[in-house]
Amino acid sequence: MSSNNNVELSAQIEVLLDVTSDASAAIRRLVLRDKLSGLIYELPMAFVYREYPQKSFNTHKAVLRDLSFFIEWMKWKSLKQENWKRPEQRTPTGGEPLTKREIEDFSRWAQLTAPCLTKAVKRAEKRVKTIPAGETVDTKTANARLRTVRRYLCWLIEDCVDINRTLGEADFQRQERHKSSVRDAFERQLNEGHKPGPVRSLTEQEGQALRTVLSDPESHKDSSHGRRDRLITRLLLETGLRAGELLKLCCHDLDPRYPIGKGKFTAVLKVKLRPNDLLDPRISEPAAKTTPGFVTISNKLADAIINYVTTDRRVAVDRCSSKIESPYLFVCHSGTTCGCPMSQRNLNRIVSKLNGVHGLPDDFSPHRLRHTHFTELADIADERGTEYKQVLSQRGRWSERSNMLERYSARSLMRKTAELIQARDDRLGNS
């Protein structure tokens, strides 16, 4: 089963499903295969599984997609220059994988779409010269290609060495020089571009409008779909979960009586990392980026989740054609995927229904609800004089290097700044 968006490229990504002996589950593996010969590109595959061993299925697919574009460029280069050697042929003998001029040439092609490159290959096969031209990709895509290929070439320098060679100190120094040269050459080709503005939280008025919508019985249809969609929106707003984290929640991740003291309990959701989960049948597996941990929720929200699991979800699971119950919390409620885990596309569709409704913004998204949750939490903590950083850090589960704390506390900080400026103007008579 092919999953490569660049369907015209010579190197195609395939998803192989290895069914277990009892046929109760299937293990998904990605393979990069030549479209004509059917042979597997072994070095790119080894690179992915050695350099990204703990990464998710989607990350592996993205890396292989970048490498398939690079393989197509190498094919074009080989057709253009008869005796041109690929990096995989150069590094075993201690050679540099690509020259600076070749890196510059690839970087120009990396700005274009895959069909532009495949057309150039077809022209080269007919001995027609071609220059990089055509429809361009966004800066993020181009830079991702360059970074992936840079890492691949550095890996070749270090790991793709002739087994019959005995490396000495001079060889290791040469490897370091080659890696440094490759990194510097690619770094100069990266595009700064204009980064999209950061996702902002809802304003206080928009947040109130959303709560009004969620409390209005008429805002969602009185059906299994409507009740599920309302619960999903509420869960995103009240927990600050990422979309991937919500989609990877399992029914048993809810603990309605988590002990927090003597005779005291609270409801929590356990957020876990489940990359390449054997029980997840989704081709595009959702990913949880942050670290695992516990997220405290209200008892009312816990009751709503339990009610969904025991009623609407139970009906959908019983109608599943595979007769195998999915452990994941949110499932589809109709069609051929009834009872199967919900996809990212379905989640985006659910949230997009609220675009521009009753005072809500037109660019409403799941991640915007995450920002809204933490911004509101920081505001309330600030109003109460509570140190919010530790609370937000535990609830958000960010890495130590993340700047999310500063981003989510920006609104309260701006309010404080405005109050100080007003006090200064009042004292100096500038008002």
GROMACS .gro file of C-alpha atoms in nm, residues 25-401:
model
  377
   25ALA     CA    1  -0.286  -0.695   1.525
   26ALA     CA    2  -0.052  -0.574   1.252
   27ILE     CA    3   0.290  -0.412   1.269
   28ARG     CA    4   0.339  -0.124   1.028
   29ARG     CA    5   0.671  -0.080   0.854
   30LEU     CA    6   0.774   0.185   0.604
   31VAL     CA    7   0.976   0.085   0.300
   32LEU     CA    8   1.140   0.305   0.035
   33ARG     CA    9   1.125   0.113  -0.290
   34ASP     CA   10   1.226   0.186  -0.650
   35LYS     CA   11   0.912   0.216  -0.860
   36LEU     CA   12   1.054   0.034  -1.165
   37SER     CA   13   1.278  -0.237  -1.022
   38GLY     CA   14   1.093  -0.293  -0.695
   39LEU     CA   15   1.425  -0.297  -0.507
   40ILE     CA   16   1.449  -0.141  -0.161
   41TYR     CA   17   1.680   0.155  -0.099
   42GLU     CA   18   1.872  -0.007   0.184
   43LEU     CA   19   2.098   0.280   0.295
   44PRO     CA   20   1.817   0.538   0.330
   45MET     CA   21   1.614   0.278   0.520
   46ALA     CA   22   1.908   0.202   0.752
   47PHE     CA   23   1.958   0.575   0.808
   48VAL     CA   24   1.596   0.629   0.914
   49TYR     CA   25   1.580   0.341   1.159
   50ARG     CA   26   1.924   0.410   1.310
   51GLU     CA   27   1.900   0.789   1.335
   52TYR     CA   28   1.530   0.810   1.428
   53PRO     CA   29   1.473   0.486   1.625
   54GLN     CA   30   1.221   0.624   1.876
   55LYS     CA   31   1.043   0.865   1.645
   56SER     CA   32   0.684   0.823   1.536
   57PHE     CA   33   0.552   0.664   1.219
   58ASN     CA   34   0.475   1.009   1.074
   59THR     CA   35   0.831   1.131   1.136
   60HIS     CA   36   0.975   0.831   0.954
   61LYS     CA   37   0.739   0.896   0.665
   62ALA     CA   38   0.839   1.264   0.645
   63VAL     CA   39   1.212   1.178   0.644
   64LEU     CA   40   1.166   0.916   0.372
   65ARG     CA   41   0.966   1.165   0.166
   66ASP     CA   42   1.258   1.408   0.178
   67LEU     CA   43   1.503   1.131   0.087
   68SER     CA   44   1.288   1.021  -0.208
   69PHE     CA   45   1.316   1.376  -0.342
   70PHE     CA   46   1.696   1.362  -0.297
   71ILE     CA   47   1.711   1.026  -0.478
   72GLU     CA   48   1.522   1.180  -0.770
   73TRP     CA   49   1.773   1.466  -0.781
   74MET     CA   50   2.061   1.216  -0.784
   75LYS     CA   51   1.892   1.037  -1.074
   76TRP     CA   52   1.872   1.367  -1.263
   77LYS     CA   53   2.236   1.438  -1.182
   78SER     CA   54   2.345   1.094  -1.309
   79LEU     CA   55   2.160   1.146  -1.636
   80LYS     CA   56   2.311   1.490  -1.676
   81GLN     CA   57   2.670   1.379  -1.603
   82GLU     CA   58   2.757   1.031  -1.729
   83ASN     CA   59   3.035   0.954  -1.479
   84TRP     CA   60   2.876   1.129  -1.181
   85LYS     CA   61   2.912   0.937  -0.854
   86ARG     CA   62   2.647   0.928  -0.588
   87PRO     CA   63   2.737   1.010  -0.224
   88GLU     CA   64   2.694   0.642  -0.134
   89GLN     CA   65   2.978   0.564  -0.378
   90ARG     CA   66   3.210   0.837  -0.253
   91THR     CA   67   3.203   0.805   0.127
   92PRO     CA   68   3.319   0.439   0.159
   93THR     CA   69   3.662   0.541   0.030
   94GLY     CA   70   3.682   0.857   0.241
   95GLY     CA   71   3.555   1.100  -0.019
   96GLU     CA   72   3.333   1.401   0.041
   97PRO     CA   73   2.966   1.310  -0.029
   98LEU     CA   74   2.886   1.626  -0.226
   99THR     CA   75   3.083   1.930  -0.330
  100LYS     CA   76   2.970   2.277  -0.226
  101ARG     CA   77   2.858   2.347  -0.581
  102GLU     CA   78   2.649   2.028  -0.586
  103ILE     CA   79   2.489   2.125  -0.253
  104GLU     CA   80   2.404   2.465  -0.398
  105ASP     CA   81   2.251   2.294  -0.702
  106PHE     CA   82   2.038   2.060  -0.489
  107SER     CA   83   1.923   2.350  -0.271
  108ARG     CA   84   1.786   2.526  -0.582
  109TRP     CA   85   1.586   2.216  -0.674
  110ALA     CA   86   1.470   2.176  -0.312
  111GLN     CA   87   1.269   2.496  -0.354
  112LEU     CA   88   1.050   2.331  -0.619
  113THR     CA   89   0.771   2.075  -0.614
  114ALA     CA   90   0.837   1.708  -0.687
  115PRO     CA   91   0.663   1.716  -1.031
  116CYS     CA   92   0.908   1.985  -1.143
  117LEU     CA   93   1.198   1.753  -1.065
  118THR     CA   94   1.040   1.450  -1.230
  119LYS     CA   95   0.982   1.653  -1.547
  120ALA     CA   96   1.350   1.748  -1.542
  121VAL     CA   97   1.441   1.378  -1.515
  122LYS     CA   98   1.226   1.293  -1.816
  123ARG     CA   99   1.388   1.574  -2.014
  124ALA     CA  100   1.735   1.455  -1.911
  125GLU     CA  101   1.648   1.107  -2.036
  126LYS     CA  102   1.589   1.268  -2.374
  127ARG     CA  103   1.916   1.464  -2.345
  128VAL     CA  104   1.732   1.794  -2.302
  129LYS     CA  105   1.897   2.042  -2.065
  130THR     CA  106   1.689   2.182  -1.779
  131ILE     CA  107   1.737   2.451  -1.518
  132PRO     CA  108   1.554   2.462  -1.183
  133ALA     CA  109   1.222   2.633  -1.260
  134GLY     CA  110   0.854   2.582  -1.186
  135GLU     CA  111   0.614   2.583  -0.896
  136THR     CA  112   0.781   2.642  -0.561
  137VAL     CA  113   0.713   2.491  -0.219
  138ASP     CA  114   0.688   2.678   0.109
  139THR     CA  115   0.999   2.766   0.307
  140LYS     CA  116   0.928   2.505   0.574
  141THR     CA  117   0.920   2.221   0.319
  142ALA     CA  118   1.237   2.336   0.144
  143ASN     CA  119   1.428   2.370   0.471
  144ALA     CA  120   1.307   2.029   0.588
  145ARG     CA  121   1.450   1.872   0.271
  146LEU     CA  122   1.782   2.043   0.320
  147ARG     CA  123   1.810   1.947   0.688
  148THR     CA  124   1.717   1.584   0.621
  149VAL     CA  125   1.969   1.547   0.339
  150ARG     CA  126   2.238   1.722   0.547
  151ARG     CA  127   2.187   1.473   0.827
  152TYR     CA  128   2.184   1.182   0.580
  153LEU     CA  129   2.513   1.289   0.423
  154CYS     CA  130   2.679   1.331   0.764
  155TRP     CA  131   2.556   0.983   0.855
  156LEU     CA  132   2.708   0.844   0.534
  157ILE     CA  133   3.043   1.005   0.615
  158GLU     CA  134   3.055   0.841   0.956
  159ASP     CA  135   2.880   0.506   0.899
  160CYS     CA  136   2.911   0.424   0.529
  161VAL     CA  137   3.275   0.314   0.533
  162ASP     CA  138   3.441   0.025   0.350
  163ILE     CA  139   3.459  -0.267   0.596
  164ASN     CA  140   3.802  -0.357   0.463
  165ARG     CA  141   3.946  -0.019   0.561
  166THR     CA  142   4.116   0.033   0.896
  167LEU     CA  143   4.053   0.390   1.004
  168GLY     CA  144   4.333   0.584   1.168
  169GLU     CA  145   4.351   0.922   1.334
  170ALA     CA  146   4.391   1.096   0.998
  171ASP     CA  147   4.074   0.927   0.869
  172PHE     CA  148   3.868   1.039   1.168
  173GLN     CA  149   3.996   1.395   1.128
  174ARG     CA  150   3.902   1.385   0.759
  175GLN     CA  151   3.553   1.266   0.849
  176GLU     CA  152   3.507   1.555   1.089
  177ARG     CA  153   3.625   1.802   0.824
  178HIS     CA  154   3.383   1.657   0.569
  179LYS     CA  155   3.092   1.671   0.816
  180SER     CA  156   3.176   2.029   0.911
  181SER     CA  157   3.198   2.126   0.545
  182VAL     CA  158   2.861   1.965   0.467
  183ARG     CA  159   2.691   2.132   0.766
  184ASP     CA  160   2.828   2.475   0.675
  185ALA     CA  161   2.734   2.440   0.307
  186PHE     CA  162   2.376   2.341   0.389
  187GLU     CA  163   2.345   2.604   0.660
  188ARG     CA  164   2.415   2.875   0.403
  189GLN     CA  165   2.136   2.741   0.181
  190LEU     CA  166   1.862   2.741   0.446
  191ASN     CA  167   1.592   3.000   0.389
  192GLU     CA  168   1.494   3.227   0.671
  193GLY     CA  169   1.168   3.322   0.504
  194HIS     CA  170   0.878   3.470   0.693
  195LYS     CA  171   0.764   3.245   0.971
  196PRO     CA  172   0.385   3.235   1.025
  197GLY     CA  173   0.263   3.421   1.327
  198PRO     CA  174   0.238   3.222   1.648
  199VAL     CA  175  -0.096   3.066   1.733
  200ARG     CA  176  -0.274   3.302   1.968
  201SER     CA  177  -0.528   3.220   2.233
  202LEU     CA  178  -0.888   3.333   2.218
  203THR     CA  179  -0.962   3.674   2.367
  204GLU     CA  180  -1.167   3.692   2.685
  205GLN     CA  181  -1.475   3.775   2.476
  206GLU     CA  182  -1.410   3.487   2.233
  207GLY     CA  183  -1.353   3.247   2.521
  208GLN     CA  184  -1.685   3.345   2.674
  209ALA     CA  185  -1.853   3.304   2.335
  210LEU     CA  186  -1.714   2.951   2.309
  211ARG     CA  187  -1.846   2.857   2.653
  212THR     CA  188  -2.185   2.994   2.555
  213VAL     CA  189  -2.182   2.774   2.244
  214LEU     CA  190  -2.084   2.465   2.445
  215SER     CA  191  -2.362   2.525   2.698
  216ASP     CA  192  -2.624   2.584   2.426
  217PRO     CA  193  -2.817   2.261   2.351
  218GLU     CA  194  -2.886   2.388   1.998
  219SER     CA  195  -2.519   2.441   1.904
  220HIS     CA  196  -2.459   2.069   1.838
  221LYS     CA  197  -2.704   1.814   1.703
  222ASP     CA  198  -2.864   1.583   1.957
  223SER     CA  199  -2.696   1.277   1.806
  224SER     CA  200  -2.399   1.055   1.881
  225HIS     CA  201  -2.188   1.274   1.650
  226GLY     CA  202  -2.305   1.597   1.813
  227ARG     CA  203  -2.252   1.476   2.169
  228ARG     CA  204  -1.906   1.344   2.083
  229ASP     CA  205  -1.807   1.666   1.905
  230ARG     CA  206  -1.920   1.878   2.199
  231LEU     CA  207  -1.720   1.660   2.440
  232ILE     CA  208  -1.407   1.683   2.223
  233THR     CA  209  -1.423   2.064   2.207
  234ARG     CA  210  -1.484   2.083   2.581
  235LEU     CA  211  -1.196   1.844   2.653
  236LEU     CA  212  -0.953   2.046   2.443
  237LEU     CA  213  -1.055   2.369   2.614
  238GLU     CA  214  -1.055   2.235   2.971
  239THR     CA  215  -0.732   2.033   2.953
  240GLY     CA  216  -0.506   2.209   2.701
  241LEU     CA  217  -0.423   1.876   2.536
  242ARG     CA  218  -0.259   1.873   2.196
  243ALA     CA  219  -0.467   1.728   1.913
  244GLY     CA  220  -0.235   1.427   1.886
  245GLU     CA  221  -0.255   1.366   2.261
  246LEU     CA  222  -0.634   1.371   2.254
  247LEU     CA  223  -0.649   1.128   1.962
  248LYS     CA  224  -0.410   0.889   2.141
  249LEU     CA  225  -0.611   0.885   2.465
  250CYS     CA  226  -0.738   0.539   2.559
  251CYS     CA  227  -1.045   0.466   2.769
  252HIS     CA  228  -0.831   0.332   3.053
  253ASP     CA  229  -0.631   0.657   3.064
  254LEU     CA  230  -0.910   0.812   3.271
  255ASP     CA  231  -0.874   0.768   3.648
  256PRO     CA  232  -1.180   0.924   3.817
  257ARG     CA  233  -1.040   0.872   4.169
  258TYR     CA  234  -0.672   0.959   4.172
  259PRO     CA  235  -0.555   1.006   4.536
  260ILE     CA  236  -0.412   1.350   4.616
  261GLY     CA  237  -0.421   1.331   4.994
  262LYS     CA  238  -0.578   1.154   5.286
  263GLY     CA  239  -0.936   1.089   5.186
  264LYS     CA  240  -0.905   1.326   4.889
  265PHE     CA  241  -0.934   1.230   4.524
  266THR     CA  242  -0.944   1.400   4.189
  267ALA     CA  243  -1.003   1.290   3.831
  268VAL     CA  244  -0.701   1.273   3.602
  269LEU     CA  245  -0.616   1.181   3.245
  270LYS     CA  246  -0.293   0.992   3.187
  271VAL     CA  247  -0.113   1.123   2.880
  272LYS     CA  248   0.121   0.859   2.741
  273LEU     CA  249   0.353   0.835   2.444
  274ARG     CA  250   0.243   0.552   2.215
  275PRO     CA  251   0.453   0.576   1.897
  276ASN     CA  252   0.410   0.294   1.645
  277ASP     CA  253   0.137   0.137   1.857
  278LEU     CA  254   0.038  -0.208   1.729
  279LEU     CA  255  -0.323  -0.142   1.829
  280ASP     CA  256  -0.346   0.179   1.624
  281PRO     CA  257  -0.475   0.102   1.271
  282ARG     CA  258  -0.446   0.462   1.147
  283ILE     CA  259  -0.202   0.504   0.859
  284SER     CA  260  -0.122   0.860   0.972
  285GLU     CA  261  -0.067   0.791   1.339
  286PRO     CA  262  -0.125   1.091   1.570
  287ALA     CA  263   0.178   1.198   1.768
  288ALA     CA  264   0.215   1.326   2.124
  289LYS     CA  265   0.504   1.574   2.121
  290THR     CA  266   0.526   1.663   2.487
  291THR     CA  267   0.643   1.442   2.771
  292PRO     CA  268   0.396   1.201   2.937
  293GLY     CA  269   0.222   1.289   3.260
  294PHE     CA  270  -0.107   1.341   3.445
  295VAL     CA  271  -0.362   1.609   3.360
  296THR     CA  272  -0.614   1.698   3.630
  297ILE     CA  273  -0.973   1.741   3.514
  298SER     CA  274  -1.301   1.830   3.682
  299ASN     CA  275  -1.536   1.560   3.811
  300LYS     CA  276  -1.804   1.686   3.572
  301LEU     CA  277  -1.575   1.636   3.274
  302ALA     CA  278  -1.480   1.289   3.400
  303ASP     CA  279  -1.850   1.199   3.429
  304ALA     CA  280  -1.910   1.323   3.073
  305ILE     CA  281  -1.626   1.102   2.944
  306ILE     CA  282  -1.757   0.797   3.129
  307ASN     CA  283  -2.107   0.861   2.995
  308TYR     CA  284  -1.971   0.881   2.638
  309VAL     CA  285  -1.774   0.556   2.678
  310THR     CA  286  -2.071   0.364   2.815
  311THR     CA  287  -2.332   0.496   2.571
  312ASP     CA  288  -2.252   0.648   2.230
  313ARG     CA  289  -1.904   0.498   2.202
  314ARG     CA  290  -2.030   0.155   2.306
  315VAL     CA  291  -2.287   0.158   2.026
  316ALA     CA  292  -2.026   0.263   1.765
  317VAL     CA  293  -1.777  -0.002   1.878
  318ASP     CA  294  -2.041  -0.275   1.866
  319ARG     CA  295  -2.106  -0.181   1.502
  320CYS     CA  296  -1.738  -0.203   1.405
  321SER     CA  297  -1.693  -0.437   1.108
  322SER     CA  298  -1.364  -0.583   1.238
  323LYS     CA  299  -1.531  -0.694   1.564
  324ILE     CA  300  -1.210  -0.591   1.745
  325GLU     CA  301  -1.266  -0.317   2.002
  326SER     CA  302  -1.025  -0.027   1.975
  327PRO     CA  303  -0.876   0.093   2.306
  328TYR     CA  304  -0.878   0.455   2.188
  329LEU     CA  305  -1.129   0.691   2.346
  330PHE     CA  306  -1.271   0.879   2.049
  331VAL     CA  307  -1.398   0.675   1.755
  332CYS     CA  308  -1.595   0.728   1.435
  333HIS     CA  309  -1.971   0.683   1.465
  334SER     CA  310  -2.077   0.601   1.108
  335GLY     CA  311  -1.959   0.465   0.774
  336THR     CA  312  -1.702   0.197   0.704
  337THR     CA  313  -1.478   0.327   0.985
  338CYS     CA  314  -1.751   0.309   1.251
  339GLY     CA  315  -1.591   0.210   1.581
  340CYS     CA  316  -1.239   0.282   1.453
  341PRO     CA  317  -1.013   0.552   1.605
  342MET     CA  318  -1.078   0.904   1.484
  343SER     CA  319  -0.824   1.064   1.248
  344GLN     CA  320  -0.661   1.406   1.268
  345ARG     CA  321  -0.862   1.510   0.963
  346ASN     CA  322  -1.190   1.431   1.139
  347LEU     CA  323  -1.081   1.626   1.446
  348ASN     CA  324  -0.996   1.932   1.236
  349ARG     CA  325  -1.334   1.905   1.064
  350ILE     CA  326  -1.515   1.892   1.399
  351VAL     CA  327  -1.345   2.204   1.533
  352SER     CA  328  -1.369   2.394   1.201
  353LYS     CA  329  -1.750   2.381   1.226
  354LEU     CA  330  -1.720   2.655   1.490
  355ASN     CA  331  -1.531   2.895   1.261
  356GLY     CA  332  -1.696   3.237   1.279
  357VAL     CA  333  -1.990   3.107   1.487
  358HIS     CA  334  -2.137   3.336   1.756
  359GLY     CA  335  -1.837   3.567   1.785
  360LEU     CA  336  -1.568   3.301   1.741
  361PRO     CA  337  -1.273   3.373   1.506
  362ASP     CA  338  -1.257   3.241   1.150
  363ASP     CA  339  -0.925   3.063   1.213
  364PHE     CA  340  -1.051   2.843   1.495
  365SER     CA  341  -0.833   2.533   1.544
  366PRO     CA  342  -0.765   2.258   1.803
  367HIS     CA  343  -0.426   2.405   1.894
  368ARG     CA  344  -0.584   2.742   1.958
  369LEU     CA  345  -0.784   2.583   2.238
  370ARG     CA  346  -0.458   2.464   2.397
  371HIS     CA  347  -0.322   2.819   2.395
  372THR     CA  348  -0.649   2.950   2.535
  373HIS     CA  349  -0.646   2.702   2.823
  374PHE     CA  350  -0.295   2.789   2.940
  375THR     CA  351  -0.338   3.163   2.891
  376GLU     CA  352  -0.655   3.160   3.101
  377LEU     CA  353  -0.484   2.947   3.365
  378ALA     CA  354  -0.192   3.193   3.384
  379ASP     CA  355  -0.434   3.488   3.410
  380ILE     CA  356  -0.630   3.331   3.698
  381ALA     CA  357  -0.311   3.234   3.882
  382ASP     CA  358  -0.179   3.587   3.843
  383GLU     CA  359  -0.502   3.739   3.975
  384ARG     CA  360  -0.482   3.516   4.283
  385GLY     CA  361  -0.115   3.589   4.339
  386THR     CA  362  -0.025   3.224   4.279
  387GLU     CA  363   0.307   3.119   4.127
  388TYR     CA  364   0.186   2.982   3.796
  389LYS     CA  365   0.508   2.863   3.631
  390GLN     CA  366   0.533   2.534   3.817
  391VAL     CA  367   0.162   2.463   3.765
  392LEU     CA  368   0.176   2.536   3.392
  393SER     CA  369   0.498   2.339   3.353
  394GLN     CA  370   0.345   2.028   3.513
  395ARG     CA  371   0.022   2.058   3.316
  396GLY     CA  372   0.183   2.147   2.983
  397ARG     CA  373   0.462   1.885   3.012
  398TRP     CA  374   0.709   2.086   2.801
  399SER     CA  375   1.080   2.028   2.775
  400GLU     CA  376   1.315   2.233   2.991
  401ARG     CA  377   1.428   2.435   2.688
   0.00000   0.00000   0.00000
